[in-house]
PDB file of C-alpha atoms in Angstrom:
ATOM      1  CA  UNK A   1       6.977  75.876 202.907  1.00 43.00           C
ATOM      2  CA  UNK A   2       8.093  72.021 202.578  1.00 38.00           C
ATOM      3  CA  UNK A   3       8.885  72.768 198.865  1.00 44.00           C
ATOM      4  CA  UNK A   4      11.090  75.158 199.033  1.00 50.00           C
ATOM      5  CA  UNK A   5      12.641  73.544 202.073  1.00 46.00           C
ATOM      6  CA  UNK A   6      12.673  70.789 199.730  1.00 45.00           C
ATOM      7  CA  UNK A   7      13.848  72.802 196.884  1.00 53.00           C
ATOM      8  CA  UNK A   8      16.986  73.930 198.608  1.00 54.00           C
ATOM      9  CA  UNK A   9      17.788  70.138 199.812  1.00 50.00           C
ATOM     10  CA  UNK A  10      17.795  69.027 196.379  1.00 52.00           C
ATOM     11  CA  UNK A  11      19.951  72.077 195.398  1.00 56.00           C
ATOM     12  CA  UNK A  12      22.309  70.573 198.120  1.00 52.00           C
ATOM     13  CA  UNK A  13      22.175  66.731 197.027  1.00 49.00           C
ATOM     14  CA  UNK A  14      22.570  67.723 193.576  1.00 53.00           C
ATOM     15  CA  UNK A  15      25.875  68.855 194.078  1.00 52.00           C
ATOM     16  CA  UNK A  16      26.687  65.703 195.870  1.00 47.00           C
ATOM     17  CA  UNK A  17      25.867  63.925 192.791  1.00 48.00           C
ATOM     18  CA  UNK A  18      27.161  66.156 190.083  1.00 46.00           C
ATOM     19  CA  UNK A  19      30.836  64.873 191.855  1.00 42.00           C
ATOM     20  CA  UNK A  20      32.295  61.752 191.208  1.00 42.00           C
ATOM     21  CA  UNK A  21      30.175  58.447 192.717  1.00 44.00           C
ATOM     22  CA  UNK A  22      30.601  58.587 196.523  1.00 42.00           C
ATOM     23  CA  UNK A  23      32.986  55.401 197.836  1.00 41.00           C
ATOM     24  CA  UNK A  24      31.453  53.154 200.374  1.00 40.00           C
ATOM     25  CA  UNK A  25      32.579  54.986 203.368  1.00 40.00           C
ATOM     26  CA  UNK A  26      32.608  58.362 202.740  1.00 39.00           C
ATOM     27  CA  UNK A  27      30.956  61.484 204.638  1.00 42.00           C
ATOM     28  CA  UNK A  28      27.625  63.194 203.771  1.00 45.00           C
ATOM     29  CA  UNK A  29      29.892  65.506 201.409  1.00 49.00           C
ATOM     30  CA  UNK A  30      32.053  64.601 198.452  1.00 48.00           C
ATOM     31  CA  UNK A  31      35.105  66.875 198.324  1.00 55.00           C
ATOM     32  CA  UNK A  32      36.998  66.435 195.074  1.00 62.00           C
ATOM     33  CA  UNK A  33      37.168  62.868 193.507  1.00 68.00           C
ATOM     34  CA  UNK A  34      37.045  59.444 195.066  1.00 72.00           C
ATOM     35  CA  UNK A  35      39.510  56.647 194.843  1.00 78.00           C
ATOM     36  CA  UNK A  36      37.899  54.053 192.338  1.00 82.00           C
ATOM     37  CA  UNK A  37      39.807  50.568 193.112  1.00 87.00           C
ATOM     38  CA  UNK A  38      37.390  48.715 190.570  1.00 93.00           C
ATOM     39  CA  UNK A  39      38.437  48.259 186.316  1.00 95.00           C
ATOM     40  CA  UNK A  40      37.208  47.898 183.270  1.00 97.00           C
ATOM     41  CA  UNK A  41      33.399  45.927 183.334  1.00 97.00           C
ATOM     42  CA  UNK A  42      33.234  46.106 187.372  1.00 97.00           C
ATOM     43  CA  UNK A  43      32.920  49.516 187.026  1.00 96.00           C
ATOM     44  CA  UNK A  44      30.400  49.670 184.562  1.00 97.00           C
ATOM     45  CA  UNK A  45      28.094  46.852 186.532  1.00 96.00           C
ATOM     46  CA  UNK A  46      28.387  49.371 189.744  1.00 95.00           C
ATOM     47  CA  UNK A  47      25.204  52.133 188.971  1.00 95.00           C
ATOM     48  CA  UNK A  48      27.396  53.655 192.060  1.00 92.00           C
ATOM     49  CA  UNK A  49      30.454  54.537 189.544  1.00 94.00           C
ATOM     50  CA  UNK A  50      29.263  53.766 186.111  1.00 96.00           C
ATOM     51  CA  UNK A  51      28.318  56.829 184.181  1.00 96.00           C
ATOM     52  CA  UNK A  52      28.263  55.345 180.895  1.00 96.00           C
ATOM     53  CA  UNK A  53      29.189  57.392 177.735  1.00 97.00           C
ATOM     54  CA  UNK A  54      30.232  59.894 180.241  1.00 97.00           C
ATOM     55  CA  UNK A  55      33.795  58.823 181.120  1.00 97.00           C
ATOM     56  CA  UNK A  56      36.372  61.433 179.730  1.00 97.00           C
ATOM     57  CA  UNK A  57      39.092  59.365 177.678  1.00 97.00           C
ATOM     58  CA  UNK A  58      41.682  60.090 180.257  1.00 96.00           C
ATOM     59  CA  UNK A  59      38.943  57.989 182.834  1.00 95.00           C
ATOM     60  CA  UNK A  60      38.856  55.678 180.265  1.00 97.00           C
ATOM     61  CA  UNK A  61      42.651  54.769 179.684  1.00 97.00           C
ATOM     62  CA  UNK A  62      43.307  55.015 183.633  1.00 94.00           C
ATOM     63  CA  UNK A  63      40.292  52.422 184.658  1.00 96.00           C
ATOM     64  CA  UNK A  64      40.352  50.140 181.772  1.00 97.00           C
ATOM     65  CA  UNK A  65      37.348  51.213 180.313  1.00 98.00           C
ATOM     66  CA  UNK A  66      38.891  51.952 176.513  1.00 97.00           C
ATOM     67  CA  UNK A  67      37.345  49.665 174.033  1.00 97.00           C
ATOM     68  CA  UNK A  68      34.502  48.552 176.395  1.00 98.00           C
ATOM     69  CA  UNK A  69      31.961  51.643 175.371  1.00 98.00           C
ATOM     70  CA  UNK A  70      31.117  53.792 172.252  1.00 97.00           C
ATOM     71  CA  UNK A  71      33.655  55.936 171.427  1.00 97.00           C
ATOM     72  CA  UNK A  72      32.015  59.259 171.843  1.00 97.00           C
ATOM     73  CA  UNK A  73      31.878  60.828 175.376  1.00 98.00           C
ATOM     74  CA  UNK A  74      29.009  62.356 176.164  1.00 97.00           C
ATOM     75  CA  UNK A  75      28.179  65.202 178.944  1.00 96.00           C
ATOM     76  CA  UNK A  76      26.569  64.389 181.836  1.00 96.00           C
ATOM     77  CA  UNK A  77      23.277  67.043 180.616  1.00 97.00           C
ATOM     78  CA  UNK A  78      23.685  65.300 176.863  1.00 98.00           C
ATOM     79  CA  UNK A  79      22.793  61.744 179.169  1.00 98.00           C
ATOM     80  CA  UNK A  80      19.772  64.018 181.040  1.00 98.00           C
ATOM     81  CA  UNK A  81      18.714  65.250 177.907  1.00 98.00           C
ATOM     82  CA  UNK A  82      18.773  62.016 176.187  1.00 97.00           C
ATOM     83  CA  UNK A  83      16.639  59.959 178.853  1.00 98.00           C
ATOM     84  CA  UNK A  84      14.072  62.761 179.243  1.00 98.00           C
ATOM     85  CA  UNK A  85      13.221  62.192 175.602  1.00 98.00           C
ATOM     86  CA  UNK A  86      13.201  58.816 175.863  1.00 98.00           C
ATOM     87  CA  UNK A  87      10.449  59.267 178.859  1.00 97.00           C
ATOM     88  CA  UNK A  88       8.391  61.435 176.537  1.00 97.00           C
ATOM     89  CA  UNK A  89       8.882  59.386 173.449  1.00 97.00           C
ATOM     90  CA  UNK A  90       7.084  56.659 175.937  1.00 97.00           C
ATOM     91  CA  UNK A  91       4.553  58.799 176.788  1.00 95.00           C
ATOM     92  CA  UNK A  92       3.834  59.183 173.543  1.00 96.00           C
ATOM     93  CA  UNK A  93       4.169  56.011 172.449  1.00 96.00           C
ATOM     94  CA  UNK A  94       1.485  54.112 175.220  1.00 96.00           C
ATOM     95  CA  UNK A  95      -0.769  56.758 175.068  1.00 95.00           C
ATOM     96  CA  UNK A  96      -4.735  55.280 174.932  1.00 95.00           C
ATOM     97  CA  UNK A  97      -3.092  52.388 177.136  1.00 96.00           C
ATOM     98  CA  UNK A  98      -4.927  51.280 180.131  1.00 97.00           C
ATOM     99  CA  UNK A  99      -3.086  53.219 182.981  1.00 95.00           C
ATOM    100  CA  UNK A 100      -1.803  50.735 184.552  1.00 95.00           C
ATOM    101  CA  UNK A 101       0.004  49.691 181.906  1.00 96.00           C
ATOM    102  CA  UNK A 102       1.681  53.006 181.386  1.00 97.00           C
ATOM    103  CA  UNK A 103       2.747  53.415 185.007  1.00 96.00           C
ATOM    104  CA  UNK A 104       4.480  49.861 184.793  1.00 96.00           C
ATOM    105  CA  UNK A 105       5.969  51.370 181.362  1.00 97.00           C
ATOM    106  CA  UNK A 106       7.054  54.243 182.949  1.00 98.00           C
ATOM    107  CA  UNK A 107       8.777  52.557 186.464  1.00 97.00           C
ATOM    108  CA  UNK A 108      10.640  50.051 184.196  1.00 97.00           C
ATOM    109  CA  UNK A 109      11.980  52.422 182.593  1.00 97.00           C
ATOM    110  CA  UNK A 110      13.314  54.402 185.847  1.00 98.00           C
ATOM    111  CA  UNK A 111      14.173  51.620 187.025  1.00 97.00           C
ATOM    112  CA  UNK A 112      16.333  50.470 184.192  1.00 97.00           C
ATOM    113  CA  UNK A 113      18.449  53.925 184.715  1.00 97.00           C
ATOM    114  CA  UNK A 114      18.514  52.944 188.307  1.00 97.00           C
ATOM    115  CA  UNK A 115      20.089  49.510 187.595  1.00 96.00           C
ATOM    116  CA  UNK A 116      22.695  51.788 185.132  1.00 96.00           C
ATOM    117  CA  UNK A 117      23.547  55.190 186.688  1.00 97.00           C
ATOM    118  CA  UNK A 118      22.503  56.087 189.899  1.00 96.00           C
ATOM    119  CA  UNK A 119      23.605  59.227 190.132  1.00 95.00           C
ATOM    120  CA  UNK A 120      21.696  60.068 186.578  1.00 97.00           C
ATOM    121  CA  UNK A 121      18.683  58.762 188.428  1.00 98.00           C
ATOM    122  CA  UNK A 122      18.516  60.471 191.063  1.00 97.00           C
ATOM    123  CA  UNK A 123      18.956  63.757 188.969  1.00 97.00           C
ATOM    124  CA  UNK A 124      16.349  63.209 186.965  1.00 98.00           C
ATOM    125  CA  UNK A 125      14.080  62.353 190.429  1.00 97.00           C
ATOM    126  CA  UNK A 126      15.483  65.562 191.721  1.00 97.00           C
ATOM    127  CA  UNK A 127      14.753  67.458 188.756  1.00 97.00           C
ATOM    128  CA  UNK A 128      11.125  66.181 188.100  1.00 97.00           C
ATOM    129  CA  UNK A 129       9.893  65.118 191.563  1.00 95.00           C
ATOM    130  CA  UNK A 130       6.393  66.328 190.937  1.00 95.00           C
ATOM    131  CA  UNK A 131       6.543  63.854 188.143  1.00 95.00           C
ATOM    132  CA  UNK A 132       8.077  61.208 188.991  1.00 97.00           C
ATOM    133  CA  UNK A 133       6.962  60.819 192.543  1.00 97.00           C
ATOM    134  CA  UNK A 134       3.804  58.947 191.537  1.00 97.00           C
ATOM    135  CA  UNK A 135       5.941  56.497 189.853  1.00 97.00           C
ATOM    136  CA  UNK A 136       8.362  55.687 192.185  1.00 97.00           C
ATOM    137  CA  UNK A 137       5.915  55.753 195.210  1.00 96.00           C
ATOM    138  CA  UNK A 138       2.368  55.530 195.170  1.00 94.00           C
ATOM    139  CA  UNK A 139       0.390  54.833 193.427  1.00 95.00           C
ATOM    140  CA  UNK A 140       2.147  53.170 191.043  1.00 96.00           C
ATOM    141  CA  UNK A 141       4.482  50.889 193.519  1.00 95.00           C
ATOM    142  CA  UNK A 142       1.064  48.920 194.606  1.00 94.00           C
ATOM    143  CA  UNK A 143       1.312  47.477 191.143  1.00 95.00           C
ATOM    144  CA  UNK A 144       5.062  47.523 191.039  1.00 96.00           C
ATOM    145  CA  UNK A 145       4.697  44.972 194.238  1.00 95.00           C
ATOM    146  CA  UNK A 146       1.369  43.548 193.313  1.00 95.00           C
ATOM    147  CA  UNK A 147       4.035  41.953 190.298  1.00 94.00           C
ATOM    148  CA  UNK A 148       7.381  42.393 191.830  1.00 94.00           C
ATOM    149  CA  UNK A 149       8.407  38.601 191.432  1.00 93.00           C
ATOM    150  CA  UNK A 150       7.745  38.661 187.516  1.00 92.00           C
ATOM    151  CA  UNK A 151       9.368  42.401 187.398  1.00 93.00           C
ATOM    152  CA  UNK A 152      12.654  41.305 189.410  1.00 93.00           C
ATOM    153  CA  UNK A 153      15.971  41.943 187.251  1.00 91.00           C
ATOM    154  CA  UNK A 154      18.147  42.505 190.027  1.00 91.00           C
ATOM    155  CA  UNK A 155      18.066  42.720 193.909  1.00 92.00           C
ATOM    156  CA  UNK A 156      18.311  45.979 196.020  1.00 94.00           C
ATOM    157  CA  UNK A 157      18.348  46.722 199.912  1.00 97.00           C
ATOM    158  CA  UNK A 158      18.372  43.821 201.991  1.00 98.00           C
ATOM    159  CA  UNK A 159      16.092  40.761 202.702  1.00 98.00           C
ATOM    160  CA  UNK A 160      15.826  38.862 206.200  1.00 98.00           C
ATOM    161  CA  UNK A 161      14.074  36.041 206.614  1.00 98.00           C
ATOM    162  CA  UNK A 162      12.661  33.548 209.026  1.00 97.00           C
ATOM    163  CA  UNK A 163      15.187  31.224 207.798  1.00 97.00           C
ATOM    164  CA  UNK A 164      18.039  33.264 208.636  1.00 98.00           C
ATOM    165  CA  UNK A 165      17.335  33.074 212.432  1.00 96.00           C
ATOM    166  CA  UNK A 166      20.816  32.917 214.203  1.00 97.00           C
ATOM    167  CA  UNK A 167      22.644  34.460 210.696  1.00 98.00           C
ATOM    168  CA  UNK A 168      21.068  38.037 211.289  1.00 98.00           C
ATOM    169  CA  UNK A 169      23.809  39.168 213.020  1.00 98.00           C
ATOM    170  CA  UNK A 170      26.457  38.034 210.752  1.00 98.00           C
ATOM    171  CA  UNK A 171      24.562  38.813 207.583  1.00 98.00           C
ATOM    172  CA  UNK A 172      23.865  42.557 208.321  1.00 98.00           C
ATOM    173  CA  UNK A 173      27.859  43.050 208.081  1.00 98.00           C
ATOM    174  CA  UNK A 174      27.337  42.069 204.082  1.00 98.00           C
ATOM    175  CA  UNK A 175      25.811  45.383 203.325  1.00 98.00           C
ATOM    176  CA  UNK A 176      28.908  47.449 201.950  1.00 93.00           C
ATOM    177  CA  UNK A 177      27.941  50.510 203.114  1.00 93.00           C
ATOM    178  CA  UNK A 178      30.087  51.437 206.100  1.00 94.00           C
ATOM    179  CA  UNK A 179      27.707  54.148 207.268  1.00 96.00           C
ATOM    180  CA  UNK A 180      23.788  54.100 206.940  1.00 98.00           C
ATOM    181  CA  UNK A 181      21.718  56.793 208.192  1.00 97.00           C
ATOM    182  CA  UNK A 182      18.252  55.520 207.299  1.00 97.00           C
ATOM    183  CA  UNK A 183      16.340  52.283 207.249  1.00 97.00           C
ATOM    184  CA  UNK A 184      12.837  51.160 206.010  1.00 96.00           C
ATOM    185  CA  UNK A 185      11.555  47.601 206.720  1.00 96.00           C
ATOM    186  CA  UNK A 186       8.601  46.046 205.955  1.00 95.00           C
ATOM    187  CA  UNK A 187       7.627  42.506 206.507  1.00 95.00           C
ATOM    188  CA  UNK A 188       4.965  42.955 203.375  1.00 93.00           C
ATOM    189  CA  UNK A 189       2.040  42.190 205.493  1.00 91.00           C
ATOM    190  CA  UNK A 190      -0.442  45.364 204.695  1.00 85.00           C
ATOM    191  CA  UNK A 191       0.287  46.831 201.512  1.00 81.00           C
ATOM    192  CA  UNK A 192      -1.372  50.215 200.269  1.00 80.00           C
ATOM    193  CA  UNK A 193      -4.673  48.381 200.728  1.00 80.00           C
ATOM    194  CA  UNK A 194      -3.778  45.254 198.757  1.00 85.00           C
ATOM    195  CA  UNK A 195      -3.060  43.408 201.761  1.00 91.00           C
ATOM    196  CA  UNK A 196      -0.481  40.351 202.142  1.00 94.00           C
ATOM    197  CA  UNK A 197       2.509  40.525 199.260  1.00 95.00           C
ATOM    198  CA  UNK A 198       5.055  38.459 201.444  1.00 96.00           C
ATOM    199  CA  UNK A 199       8.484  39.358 200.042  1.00 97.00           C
ATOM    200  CA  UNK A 200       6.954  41.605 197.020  1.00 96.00           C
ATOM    201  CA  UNK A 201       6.396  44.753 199.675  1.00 95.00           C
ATOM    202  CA  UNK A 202      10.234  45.589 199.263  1.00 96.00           C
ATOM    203  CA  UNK A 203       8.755  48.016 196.737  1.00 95.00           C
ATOM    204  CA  UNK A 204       7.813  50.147 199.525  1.00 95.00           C
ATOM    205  CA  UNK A 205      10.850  50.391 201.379  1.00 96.00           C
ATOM    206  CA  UNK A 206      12.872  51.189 198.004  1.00 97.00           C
ATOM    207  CA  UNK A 207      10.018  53.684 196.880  1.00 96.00           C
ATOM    208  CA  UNK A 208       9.788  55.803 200.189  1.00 96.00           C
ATOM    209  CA  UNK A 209      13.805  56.436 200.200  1.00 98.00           C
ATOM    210  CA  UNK A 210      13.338  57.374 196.574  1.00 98.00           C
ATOM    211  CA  UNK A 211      11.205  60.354 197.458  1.00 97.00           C
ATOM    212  CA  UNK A 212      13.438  60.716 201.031  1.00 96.00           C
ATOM    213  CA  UNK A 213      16.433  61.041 198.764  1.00 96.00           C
ATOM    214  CA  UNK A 214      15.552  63.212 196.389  1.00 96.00           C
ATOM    215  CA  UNK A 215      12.641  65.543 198.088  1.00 94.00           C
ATOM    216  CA  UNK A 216      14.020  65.625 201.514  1.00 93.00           C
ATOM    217  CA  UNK A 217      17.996  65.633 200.338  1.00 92.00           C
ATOM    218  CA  UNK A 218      19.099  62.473 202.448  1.00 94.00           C
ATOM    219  CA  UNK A 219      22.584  60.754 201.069  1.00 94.00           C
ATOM    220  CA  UNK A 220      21.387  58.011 198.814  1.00 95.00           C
ATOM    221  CA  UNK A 221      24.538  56.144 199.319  1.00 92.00           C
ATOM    222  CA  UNK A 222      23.725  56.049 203.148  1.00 96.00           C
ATOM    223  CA  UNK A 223      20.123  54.678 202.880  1.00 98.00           C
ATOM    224  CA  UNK A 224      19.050  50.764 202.665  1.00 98.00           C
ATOM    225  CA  UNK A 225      15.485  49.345 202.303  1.00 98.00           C
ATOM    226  CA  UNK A 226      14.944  45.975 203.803  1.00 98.00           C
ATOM    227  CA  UNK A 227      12.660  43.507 203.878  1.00 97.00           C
ATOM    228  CA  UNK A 228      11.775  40.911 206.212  1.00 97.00           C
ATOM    229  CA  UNK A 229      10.145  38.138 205.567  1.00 97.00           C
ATOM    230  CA  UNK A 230       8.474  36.072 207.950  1.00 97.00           C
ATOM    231  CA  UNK A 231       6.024  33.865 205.311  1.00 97.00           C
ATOM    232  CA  UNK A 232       2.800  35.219 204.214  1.00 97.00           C
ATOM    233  CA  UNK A 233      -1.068  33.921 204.279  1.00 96.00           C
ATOM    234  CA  UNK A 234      -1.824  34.888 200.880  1.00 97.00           C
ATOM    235  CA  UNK A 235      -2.499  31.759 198.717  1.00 97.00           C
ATOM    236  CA  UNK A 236      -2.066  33.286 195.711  1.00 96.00           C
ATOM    237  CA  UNK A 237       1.322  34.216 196.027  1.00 96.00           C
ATOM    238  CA  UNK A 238       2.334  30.585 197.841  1.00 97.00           C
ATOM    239  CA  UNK A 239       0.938  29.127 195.101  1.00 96.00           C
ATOM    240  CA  UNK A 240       2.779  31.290 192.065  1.00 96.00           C
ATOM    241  CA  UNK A 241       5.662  29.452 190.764  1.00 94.00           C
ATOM    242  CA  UNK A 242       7.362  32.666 190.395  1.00 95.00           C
ATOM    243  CA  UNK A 243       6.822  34.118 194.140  1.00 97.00           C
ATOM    244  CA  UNK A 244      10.384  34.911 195.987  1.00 97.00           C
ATOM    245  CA  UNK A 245       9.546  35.072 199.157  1.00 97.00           C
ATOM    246  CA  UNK A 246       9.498  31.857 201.938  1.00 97.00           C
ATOM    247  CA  UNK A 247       6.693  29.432 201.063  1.00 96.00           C
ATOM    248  CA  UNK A 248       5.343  29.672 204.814  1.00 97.00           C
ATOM    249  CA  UNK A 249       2.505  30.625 206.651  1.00 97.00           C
ATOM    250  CA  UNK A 250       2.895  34.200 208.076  1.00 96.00           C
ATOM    251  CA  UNK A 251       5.078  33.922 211.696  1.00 96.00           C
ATOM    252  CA  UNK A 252       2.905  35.158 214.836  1.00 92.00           C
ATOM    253  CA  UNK A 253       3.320  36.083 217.998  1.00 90.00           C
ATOM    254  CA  UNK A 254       6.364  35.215 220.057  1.00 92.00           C
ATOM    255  CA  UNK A 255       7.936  33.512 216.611  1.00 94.00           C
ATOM    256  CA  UNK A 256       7.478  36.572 214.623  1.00 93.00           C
ATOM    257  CA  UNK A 257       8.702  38.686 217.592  1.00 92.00           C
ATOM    258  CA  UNK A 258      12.007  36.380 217.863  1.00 94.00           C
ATOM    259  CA  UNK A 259      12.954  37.001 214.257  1.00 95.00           C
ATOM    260  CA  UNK A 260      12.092  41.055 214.911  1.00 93.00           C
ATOM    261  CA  UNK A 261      14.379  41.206 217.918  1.00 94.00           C
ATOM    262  CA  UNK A 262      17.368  39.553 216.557  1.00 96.00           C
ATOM    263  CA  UNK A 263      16.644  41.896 213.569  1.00 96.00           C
ATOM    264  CA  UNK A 264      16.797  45.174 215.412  1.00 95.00           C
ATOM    265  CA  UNK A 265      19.650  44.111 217.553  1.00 96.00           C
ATOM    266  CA  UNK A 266      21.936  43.204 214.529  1.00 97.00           C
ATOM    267  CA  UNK A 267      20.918  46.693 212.727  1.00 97.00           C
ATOM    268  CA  UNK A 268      21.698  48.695 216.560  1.00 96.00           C
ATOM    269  CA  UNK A 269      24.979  46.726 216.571  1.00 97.00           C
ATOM    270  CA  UNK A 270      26.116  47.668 213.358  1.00 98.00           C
ATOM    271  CA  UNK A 271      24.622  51.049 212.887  1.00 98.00           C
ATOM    272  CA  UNK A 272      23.061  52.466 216.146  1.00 96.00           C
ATOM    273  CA  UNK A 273      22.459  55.723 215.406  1.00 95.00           C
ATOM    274  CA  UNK A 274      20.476  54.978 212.315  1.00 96.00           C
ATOM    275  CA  UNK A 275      16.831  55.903 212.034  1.00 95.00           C
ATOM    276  CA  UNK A 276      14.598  52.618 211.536  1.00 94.00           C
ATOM    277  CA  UNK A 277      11.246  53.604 209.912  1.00 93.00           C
ATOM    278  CA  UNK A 278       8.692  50.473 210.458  1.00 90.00           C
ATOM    279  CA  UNK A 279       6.207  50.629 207.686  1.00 83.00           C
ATOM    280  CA  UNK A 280       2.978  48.521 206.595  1.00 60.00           C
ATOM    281  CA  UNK A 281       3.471  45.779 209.725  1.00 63.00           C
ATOM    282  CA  UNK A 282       1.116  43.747 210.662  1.00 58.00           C
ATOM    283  CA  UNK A 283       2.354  43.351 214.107  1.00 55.00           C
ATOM    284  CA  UNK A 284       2.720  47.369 215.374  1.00 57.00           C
ATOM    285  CA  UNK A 285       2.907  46.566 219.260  1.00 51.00           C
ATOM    286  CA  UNK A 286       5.351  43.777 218.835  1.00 47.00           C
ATOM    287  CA  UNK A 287       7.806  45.736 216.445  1.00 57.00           C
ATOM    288  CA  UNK A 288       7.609  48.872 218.355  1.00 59.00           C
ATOM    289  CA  UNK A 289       8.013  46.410 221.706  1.00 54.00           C
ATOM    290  CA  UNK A 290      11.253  45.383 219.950  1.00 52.00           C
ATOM    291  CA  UNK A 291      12.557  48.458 219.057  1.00 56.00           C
ATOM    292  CA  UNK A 292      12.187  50.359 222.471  1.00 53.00           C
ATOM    293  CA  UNK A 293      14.396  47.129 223.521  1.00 51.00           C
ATOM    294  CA  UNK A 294      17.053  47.812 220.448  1.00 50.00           C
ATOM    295  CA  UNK A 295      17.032  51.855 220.435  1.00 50.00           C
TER     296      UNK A 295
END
């Protein structure tokens, strides 16, 4: 039954996406085309509007994008179709790899496309869920955040820290989206079994409204993972010159509940009809304490 419920959700979202990018703002249906205020190379570094070899030469001329890409347009499929064979070619290409080394081949890959063209990406999700599920989610995301500081290329969601105490409020208003329907936090703290990853569990967030988006049909422009990070106990990563996260023993207690209350009342301010999923905390009684307070 859930997959052909799910079935007909993607049916719906697809023709969300197969419009022009949604604008920061607009409703859970995109009715004709949006007003794009950004030119030439800002659109192209937004995976919101870019699509790439796709832009008609009247898009081209109009948004200042002649001269800045290859001169042949190509359809949205021709992109599909080119990117699916660039998946297989990799398939071919690592096979008799260790697997783990294939799964990271195979997220970097997606994730490259999601960095590019998001509405190409989550196509191809919708399309191929069966597939591409384990990449974007489990199992492969426990080595996506067992390495997430050497794999960052760019950010995505939202990170709160311990530092920010007194800025929470203030800082959730930098998100651009003016509506957000769902939320996933983590503070990293219990990881698919691997245990303390500090800041590198924002895999999880970003990997769960993934699948949400494109099995269960929920606007991707109206989701945002975030992360908050309150320190972590794991030597390893305190020690690795490369780690992102705060260089802090893990908050408890009181401390860590502070930072989670000032958290949940800047998201209900802002957004306070937005679902808050709490996943992999260490601290279950104290978050769910907070949010009873917040919701």
């Amino acid at each position: 039954m859930w997959r052909h419920a799910a079935a007909r959700r993607s049916a719906q979202i697809r023709r969300l996406l197969s419009t022009s990018a949604p604008s920061a703002g607009a409703g859970s249906a995109v009715r004709g085309p949006c007003i794009v205020h950004k030119r030439g190379t800002d659109i192209l570094h937004d995976p919101w509007y870019n699509k790439d070899t796709a832009f008609p030469l009247t898009e081209r001329d109009r948004l200042g994008l002649r001269g800045l890409l290859p001169p042949r347009v190509m359809s949205f499929e021709q992109q599909y179709e080119r990117f699916i064979n660039s998946y297989h070619s990799l398939e071919h290409n690592t096979q008799g790899e260790p697997d783990s080394v294939v799964s990271l081949a195979k997220w970097r890959i997606l994730n490259r496309l999601h960095d590019r063209n998001e509405t190409l990406y989550y196509r191809v999700l919708i399309d191929n869920i069966k597939d591409f599920a384990p990449i974007i989610y489990t199992p492969t995301v426990g080595l996506v955040c067992e390495n997430y500081s050497g794999l960052f290329r760019r950010p995505r969601g939202m990170y709160f820290s311990a530092k920010d105490k007194g800025e929470m409020m203030s800082m959730i208003y930098n998100w651009p989206a003016e509506k957000v329907d769902m939320i996933v936090v983590t503070d990293g703290s219990r990881i698919l079994g691997l245990g303390d990853l500090g800041v590198q569990g924002i895999g999880i967030p970003i990997g769960k409204l993934d699948v949400y988006v494109a099995a269960a049909g929920i606007n991707p422009q109206k989701v945002l993972p975030i992360m908050l990070d309150v320190g972590t106990n794991n030597e390893e990563l305190l020690e690795d010159k490369l780690y992102l996260g705060l260089r802090q023993p893990r908050l408890e207690g009181e401390e860590y509940l502070a930072v989670v209350d000032e958290f949940m009342e800047a998201v209900h301010a802002r957004w306070p009809k937005a679902i808050v999923q709490v996943c992999v905390c260490r601290s279950h009684t104290l978050v769910a304490k907070s949010m009873m307070l917040h919701c």
